[in-house]
mmCIF file of C-alpha atoms in Angstrom:
data_model
loop_
_atom_site.group_PDB
_atom_site.id
_atom_site.type_symbol
_atom_site.label_atom_id
_atom_site.label_comp_id
_atom_site.label_asym_id
_atom_site.label_seq_id
_atom_site.Cartn_x
_atom_site.Cartn_y
_atom_site.Cartn_z
ATOM 1 C CA MET E 1 -36.271 10.009 -25.340
ATOM 2 C CA ALA E 2 -40.167 9.855 -26.561
ATOM 3 C CA VAL E 3 -41.486 6.029 -27.898
ATOM 4 C CA GLY E 4 -42.469 7.765 -30.914
ATOM 5 C CA SER E 5 -39.399 8.591 -31.209
ATOM 6 C CA VAL E 6 -37.092 5.454 -30.421
ATOM 7 C CA GLY E 7 -39.270 3.968 -33.071
ATOM 8 C CA ALA E 8 -38.356 5.749 -36.090
ATOM 9 C CA GLY E 9 -34.490 5.882 -35.071
ATOM 10 C CA LEU E 10 -34.350 2.769 -34.994
ATOM 11 C CA ALA E 11 -36.576 2.500 -38.965
ATOM 12 C CA ALA E 12 -34.041 5.138 -40.071
ATOM 13 C CA ALA E 13 -30.452 2.842 -38.434
ATOM 14 C CA GLY E 14 -32.203 -0.006 -40.707
ATOM 15 C CA VAL E 15 -30.364 -1.862 -38.163
ATOM 16 C CA LEU E 16 -32.467 -3.285 -35.183
ATOM 17 C CA THR E 17 -35.763 -5.101 -36.833
ATOM 18 C CA ALA E 18 -38.886 -6.055 -34.851
ATOM 19 C CA THR E 19 -37.419 -9.929 -34.488
ATOM 20 C CA GLY E 20 -34.507 -8.036 -32.249
ATOM 21 C CA ALA E 21 -35.949 -5.481 -30.732
ATOM 22 C CA ALA E 22 -34.762 -5.764 -27.100
ATOM 23 C CA PHE E 23 -32.249 -5.296 -28.486
ATOM 24 C CA ALA E 24 -32.535 -0.833 -28.441
ATOM 25 C CA HIS E 25 -31.957 -0.548 -24.493
ATOM 26 C CA VAL E 26 -28.676 -0.513 -22.677
ATOM 27 C CA THR E 27 -28.329 -4.020 -20.933
ATOM 28 C CA VAL E 28 -25.812 -5.903 -19.103
ATOM 29 C CA HIS E 29 -24.358 -9.152 -19.347
ATOM 30 C CA ALA E 30 -21.876 -10.822 -16.897
ATOM 31 C CA ASP E 31 -19.841 -14.611 -18.328
ATOM 32 C CA ASN E 32 -20.930 -15.587 -14.314
ATOM 33 C CA ALA E 33 -24.103 -13.898 -13.024
ATOM 34 C CA ALA E 34 -23.653 -16.522 -9.990
ATOM 35 C CA LYS E 35 -24.105 -15.535 -6.094
ATOM 36 C CA GLY E 36 -20.664 -14.797 -4.745
ATOM 37 C CA ALA E 37 -19.149 -15.157 -7.729
ATOM 38 C CA THR E 38 -16.061 -14.195 -8.282
ATOM 39 C CA ASP E 39 -13.092 -12.548 -10.554
ATOM 40 C CA GLY E 40 -16.150 -11.449 -13.570
ATOM 41 C CA VAL E 41 -16.745 -9.486 -15.533
ATOM 42 C CA LEU E 42 -20.140 -7.033 -16.056
ATOM 43 C CA THR E 43 -20.368 -5.943 -20.630
ATOM 44 C CA PHE E 44 -22.917 -2.986 -20.431
ATOM 45 C CA ARG E 45 -24.442 -2.690 -24.889
ATOM 46 C CA VAL E 46 -25.250 -0.417 -25.804
ATOM 47 C CA PRO E 47 -26.608 0.711 -29.015
ATOM 48 C CA ASN E 48 -27.091 4.161 -30.656
ATOM 49 C CA GLU E 49 -30.850 3.625 -31.475
ATOM 50 C CA GLU E 50 -31.496 7.051 -32.849
ATOM 51 C CA SER E 51 -30.690 8.308 -37.118
ATOM 52 C CA GLY E 52 -29.246 12.415 -36.298
ATOM 53 C CA ALA E 53 -27.276 12.052 -33.418
ATOM 54 C CA ASP E 54 -24.204 9.965 -31.686
ATOM 55 C CA THR E 55 -24.023 8.466 -28.458
ATOM 56 C CA THR E 56 -20.954 11.082 -26.617
ATOM 57 C CA LYS E 57 -21.476 9.706 -22.269
ATOM 58 C CA VAL E 58 -22.389 6.483 -21.630
ATOM 59 C CA GLN E 59 -23.049 6.994 -17.480
ATOM 60 C CA VAL E 60 -24.282 3.914 -15.380
ATOM 61 C CA VAL E 61 -24.927 3.692 -12.032
ATOM 62 C CA VAL E 62 -24.385 0.661 -9.341
ATOM 63 C CA PRO E 63 -25.842 -0.185 -7.015
ATOM 64 C CA THR E 64 -25.024 -0.004 -3.196
ATOM 65 C CA ASP E 65 -27.342 -1.530 -1.643
ATOM 66 C CA HIS E 66 -26.525 -4.653 -2.920
ATOM 67 C CA PRO E 67 -22.684 -3.382 -3.863
ATOM 68 C CA VAL E 68 -20.311 -4.604 -6.380
ATOM 69 C CA LEU E 69 -17.020 -4.957 -4.757
ATOM 70 C CA SER E 70 -13.733 -4.400 -6.566
ATOM 71 C CA MET E 71 -14.508 -2.865 -9.840
ATOM 72 C CA LEU E 72 -12.684 -2.149 -12.453
ATOM 73 C CA VAL E 73 -12.798 -0.632 -15.884
ATOM 74 C CA THR E 74 -11.117 -2.267 -19.036
ATOM 75 C CA PRO E 75 -10.731 0.639 -21.326
ATOM 76 C CA GLU E 76 -12.038 0.923 -23.680
ATOM 77 C CA ALA E 77 -10.346 2.550 -28.075
ATOM 78 C CA GLY E 78 -11.179 6.159 -27.470
ATOM 79 C CA TRP E 79 -12.527 6.502 -23.892
ATOM 80 C CA THR E 80 -11.893 7.925 -21.191
ATOM 81 C CA ALA E 81 -14.059 6.231 -17.653
ATOM 82 C CA GLN E 82 -14.646 7.979 -14.929
ATOM 83 C CA VAL E 83 -15.382 5.891 -11.698
ATOM 84 C CA THR E 84 -17.100 7.428 -8.571
ATOM 85 C CA THR E 85 -17.087 5.679 -5.199
ATOM 86 C CA THR E 86 -18.906 5.448 -2.069
ATOM 87 C CA LYS E 87 -18.391 4.992 1.758
ATOM 88 C CA LEU E 88 -21.062 1.807 2.171
ATOM 89 C CA LYS E 89 -23.772 1.955 5.022
ATOM 90 C CA THR E 90 -22.829 -1.327 5.370
ATOM 91 C CA PRO E 91 -19.273 -3.145 4.945
ATOM 92 C CA VAL E 92 -19.149 -6.061 4.270
ATOM 93 C CA LYS E 93 -16.957 -8.786 4.831
ATOM 94 C CA THR E 94 -14.847 -11.118 2.739
ATOM 95 C CA ASP E 95 -12.861 -13.377 2.539
ATOM 96 C CA ASP E 96 -9.964 -10.786 2.156
ATOM 97 C CA GLY E 97 -11.707 -7.929 5.517
ATOM 98 C CA THR E 98 -14.168 -6.208 5.333
ATOM 99 C CA ILE E 99 -14.480 -3.275 2.812
ATOM 100 C CA SER E 100 -16.273 -0.470 3.544
ATOM 101 C CA GLU E 101 -15.926 1.377 -0.004
ATOM 102 C CA ALA E 102 -17.575 0.248 -3.262
ATOM 103 C CA VAL E 103 -17.900 2.231 -7.082
ATOM 104 C CA SER E 104 -21.071 3.783 -6.983
ATOM 105 C CA GLU E 105 -20.784 5.150 -10.968
ATOM 106 C CA ILE E 106 -19.327 4.289 -13.836
ATOM 107 C CA THR E 107 -19.034 7.240 -16.894
ATOM 108 C CA TRP E 108 -17.752 7.247 -19.633
ATOM 109 C CA THR E 109 -17.179 10.163 -22.050
ATOM 110 C CA GLY E 110 -14.902 11.570 -25.162
ATOM 111 C CA GLY E 111 -15.800 8.710 -27.708
ATOM 112 C CA THR E 112 -19.183 8.949 -30.048
ATOM 113 C CA ILE E 113 -21.018 5.329 -31.027
ATOM 114 C CA LYS E 114 -21.791 6.421 -34.487
ATOM 115 C CA PRO E 115 -26.572 5.617 -35.543
ATOM 116 C CA GLY E 116 -26.816 1.606 -35.974
ATOM 117 C CA GLN E 117 -24.076 0.995 -33.342
ATOM 118 C CA TYR E 118 -23.506 -0.357 -30.031
ATOM 119 C CA GLN E 119 -20.743 -0.698 -28.267
ATOM 120 C CA ASP E 120 -20.078 -3.039 -25.394
ATOM 121 C CA PHE E 121 -18.037 -1.515 -22.392
ATOM 122 C CA HIS E 122 -16.540 -3.670 -20.181
ATOM 123 C CA VAL E 123 -15.980 -4.334 -16.209
ATOM 124 C CA ALA E 124 -14.322 -6.610 -14.543
ATOM 125 C CA TYR E 125 -15.403 -7.175 -10.957
ATOM 126 C CA GLY E 126 -14.398 -8.818 -7.851
ATOM 127 C CA GLN E 127 -17.259 -10.315 -5.860
ATOM 128 C CA LEU E 128 -20.382 -10.178 -6.481
ATOM 129 C CA PRO E 129 -23.993 -9.704 -3.779
ATOM 130 C CA ASP E 130 -24.868 -13.416 -2.844
ATOM 131 C CA ASN E 131 -28.252 -11.800 -0.587
ATOM 132 C CA ALA E 132 -29.500 -10.721 -3.756
ATOM 133 C CA ASP E 133 -31.495 -12.092 -6.872
ATOM 134 C CA GLN E 134 -30.991 -9.261 -9.175
ATOM 135 C CA LEU E 135 -28.925 -5.782 -9.981
ATOM 136 C CA THR E 136 -30.106 -3.013 -11.583
ATOM 137 C CA PHE E 137 -27.859 -0.560 -13.160
ATOM 138 C CA LYS E 138 -29.407 2.816 -14.276
ATOM 139 C CA THR E 139 -28.059 4.665 -17.326
ATOM 140 C CA LEU E 140 -28.136 7.434 -18.976
ATOM 141 C CA GLN E 141 -27.547 7.852 -22.465
ATOM 142 C CA THR E 142 -25.962 11.089 -23.840
ATOM 143 C CA TYR E 143 -26.439 12.469 -27.182
ATOM 144 C CA SER E 144 -24.207 14.396 -29.288
ATOM 145 C CA ASP E 145 -27.664 16.254 -30.512
ATOM 146 C CA GLY E 146 -28.518 17.062 -26.334
ATOM 147 C CA GLU E 147 -31.131 14.614 -25.797
ATOM 148 C CA VAL E 148 -30.385 12.743 -23.251
ATOM 149 C CA ALA E 149 -31.711 8.424 -22.996
ATOM 150 C CA ARG E 150 -32.909 8.072 -19.228
ATOM 151 C CA TRP E 151 -32.544 4.353 -18.572
ATOM 152 C CA ILE E 152 -33.733 4.292 -15.003
ATOM 153 C CA GLU E 153 -37.662 2.403 -14.859
ATOM 154 C CA GLU E 154 -37.648 -0.487 -13.239
ATOM 155 C CA SER E 155 -39.914 -3.429 -14.436
ATOM 156 C CA HIS E 156 -42.253 -4.940 -12.032
ATOM 157 C CA PRO E 157 -43.637 -8.465 -12.099
ATOM 158 C CA GLY E 158 -47.529 -8.977 -13.772
ATOM 159 C CA GLN E 159 -47.167 -5.458 -15.282
ATOM 160 C CA ASP E 160 -45.574 -4.819 -19.125
ATOM 161 C CA GLU E 161 -41.830 -3.858 -19.646
ATOM 162 C CA PRO E 162 -40.989 -0.102 -19.749
ATOM 163 C CA ALA E 163 -40.753 2.270 -22.217
ATOM 164 C CA ASN E 164 -36.915 3.016 -20.673
ATOM 165 C CA PRO E 165 -36.096 -0.148 -18.790
ATOM 166 C CA ALA E 166 -32.872 0.638 -17.042
ATOM 167 C CA PRO E 167 -29.895 -2.017 -17.188
ATOM 168 C CA VAL E 168 -31.153 -5.805 -14.974
ATOM 169 C CA LEU E 169 -28.628 -8.349 -14.754
ATOM 170 C CA ASN E 170 -31.019 -11.780 -12.763
ATOM 171 C CA LEU E 171 -28.615 -13.831 -10.312
ATOM 172 C CA THR E 172 -29.164 -17.144 -10.296
ATOM 173 C CA GLN E 173 -28.036 -19.965 -7.492
ATOM 174 C CA PRO E 174 -24.577 -20.708 -7.432
ATOM 175 C CA SER E 175 -24.159 -24.670 -9.382
ATOM 176 C CA PRO E 176 -23.223 -27.281 -5.954
ATOM 177 C CA GLN E 177 -20.356 -28.884 -8.105
ATOM 178 C CA LEU E 178 -18.215 -25.433 -8.214
ATOM 179 C CA SER E 179 -17.126 -23.322 -5.278
ATOM 180 C CA LYS E 180 -18.144 -20.034 -4.967
ATOM 181 C CA SER E 181 -14.733 -18.634 -6.143
ATOM 182 C CA GLY E 182 -15.037 -20.756 -9.309
ATOM 183 C CA THR E 183 -13.366 -23.309 -8.969
ATOM 184 C CA GLN E 184 -13.604 -26.863 -7.972
ATOM 185 C CA PRO E 185 -14.273 -28.802 -4.008
ATOM 186 C CA SER E 186 -11.846 -29.785 -2.282
ATOM 187 C CA ALA E 187 -12.113 -33.488 -3.539
ATOM 188 C CA SER E 188 -10.139 -34.974 -0.131
ATOM 189 C CA THR E 189 -13.429 -36.874 0.463
ATOM 190 C CA ALA E 190 -12.844 -39.008 -2.956
ATOM 191 C CA PRO E 191 -9.809 -39.947 -1.561
ATOM 192 C CA LYS E 192 -10.943 -41.240 1.006
ATOM 193 C CA ALA E 193 -13.469 -43.182 -0.239
ATOM 194 C CA SER E 194 -11.361 -44.753 -2.641
ATOM 195 C CA ALA E 195 -8.624 -45.870 -0.125
ATOM 196 C CA SER E 196 -11.253 -46.771 1.903
ATOM 197 C CA SER E 197 -12.103 -49.181 -1.253
ATOM 198 C CA SER E 198 -8.389 -50.438 -1.368
ATOM 199 C CA ASP E 199 -8.443 -50.826 2.506
ATOM 200 C CA SER E 200 -11.879 -53.528 2.433
ATOM 201 C CA THR E 201 -10.014 -54.680 -1.789
ATOM 202 C CA ALA E 202 -6.944 -55.871 0.287
ATOM 203 C CA ARG E 203 -8.394 -57.490 3.601
ATOM 204 C CA GLY E 204 -10.830 -59.245 0.906
ATOM 205 C CA LEU E 205 -7.591 -60.065 -0.158
ATOM 206 C CA GLY E 206 -5.923 -61.309 2.744
ATOM 207 C CA ILE E 207 -8.482 -63.387 3.773
ATOM 208 C CA ALA E 208 -8.923 -65.306 0.839
ATOM 209 C CA GLY E 209 -4.238 -65.674 0.283
ATOM 210 C CA LEU E 210 -4.943 -66.738 4.268
ATOM 211 C CA ALA E 211 -7.869 -69.611 3.457
ATOM 212 C CA VAL E 212 -5.630 -70.580 0.192
ATOM 213 C CA GLY E 213 -2.683 -70.687 2.677
ATOM 214 C CA VAL E 214 -4.512 -72.964 5.397
ATOM 215 C CA LEU E 215 -5.942 -75.153 2.432
ATOM 216 C CA GLY E 216 -2.350 -76.080 1.253
ATOM 217 C CA VAL E 217 -0.665 -76.367 5.070
ATOM 218 C CA ALA E 218 -4.111 -78.913 5.217
ATOM 219 C CA ALA E 219 -3.228 -81.042 1.893
ATOM 220 C CA ALA E 220 0.315 -81.118 2.473
ATOM 221 C CA ALA E 221 -0.813 -82.378 6.408
ATOM 222 C CA PHE E 222 -3.116 -85.528 4.196
ATOM 223 C CA ALA E 223 -0.554 -85.747 2.386
ATOM 224 C CA VAL E 224 2.100 -87.270 4.484
ATOM 225 C CA ARG E 225 -0.257 -89.244 6.314
ATOM 226 C CA SER E 226 -1.566 -91.595 3.145
ATOM 227 C CA ALA E 227 2.023 -91.592 2.335
ATOM 228 C CA ARG E 228 2.805 -93.379 5.633
ATOM 229 C CA SER E 229 0.041 -95.082 5.607
ATOM 230 C CA ALA E 230 0.879 -96.394 3.072
ATOM 231 C CA ARG E 231 5.125 -97.324 3.441
ATOM 232 C CA GLY E 232 3.707 -99.094 6.391
#
């Protein structure tokens, strides 16, 4: 799709202003985009930037050089999803075993996205790769008039954003306070520190008590000797 027709479509739709122009292309988002994150959701947001045609098909290519493991499509009203898998050149070892197959493409058909509207397509994932900085999901968006918007161009550092950029998910470093599964790390060290502190306190109190006891015995002995002297 030419840049000029994109601009004309946005103006006719009247829903995207200059400040929201970045919303014109297909994008991908994640509720957790940390490297190696597990059990999250990817959302592909597809806007219709045409003025006189509906979006009728969305085709997302999933990278397999750094695969996203165990992808499950969320049912979207009016849409049918077809999932294609492929054998991985390099199997991925996980805590649950070795995975040799992953999703390579997802195609949604049957529904429509009207001009000036958008559709979110949700996909649950089992695990994001931990050895990549970003994931590129090249996407084809087909319209009812036969036009196909090819969101497949990749951005490069130091260059302007391409006219038809592919959706990119930037992966972040995992939080040091969270484990790979997104749960709090084992707190086994905390009780040990607490126990150590408690032991030190108990020993201190015991020594203090012993000292008080010794002083008490000495005071009692002194009192007995004084009483005997007085009687003599």
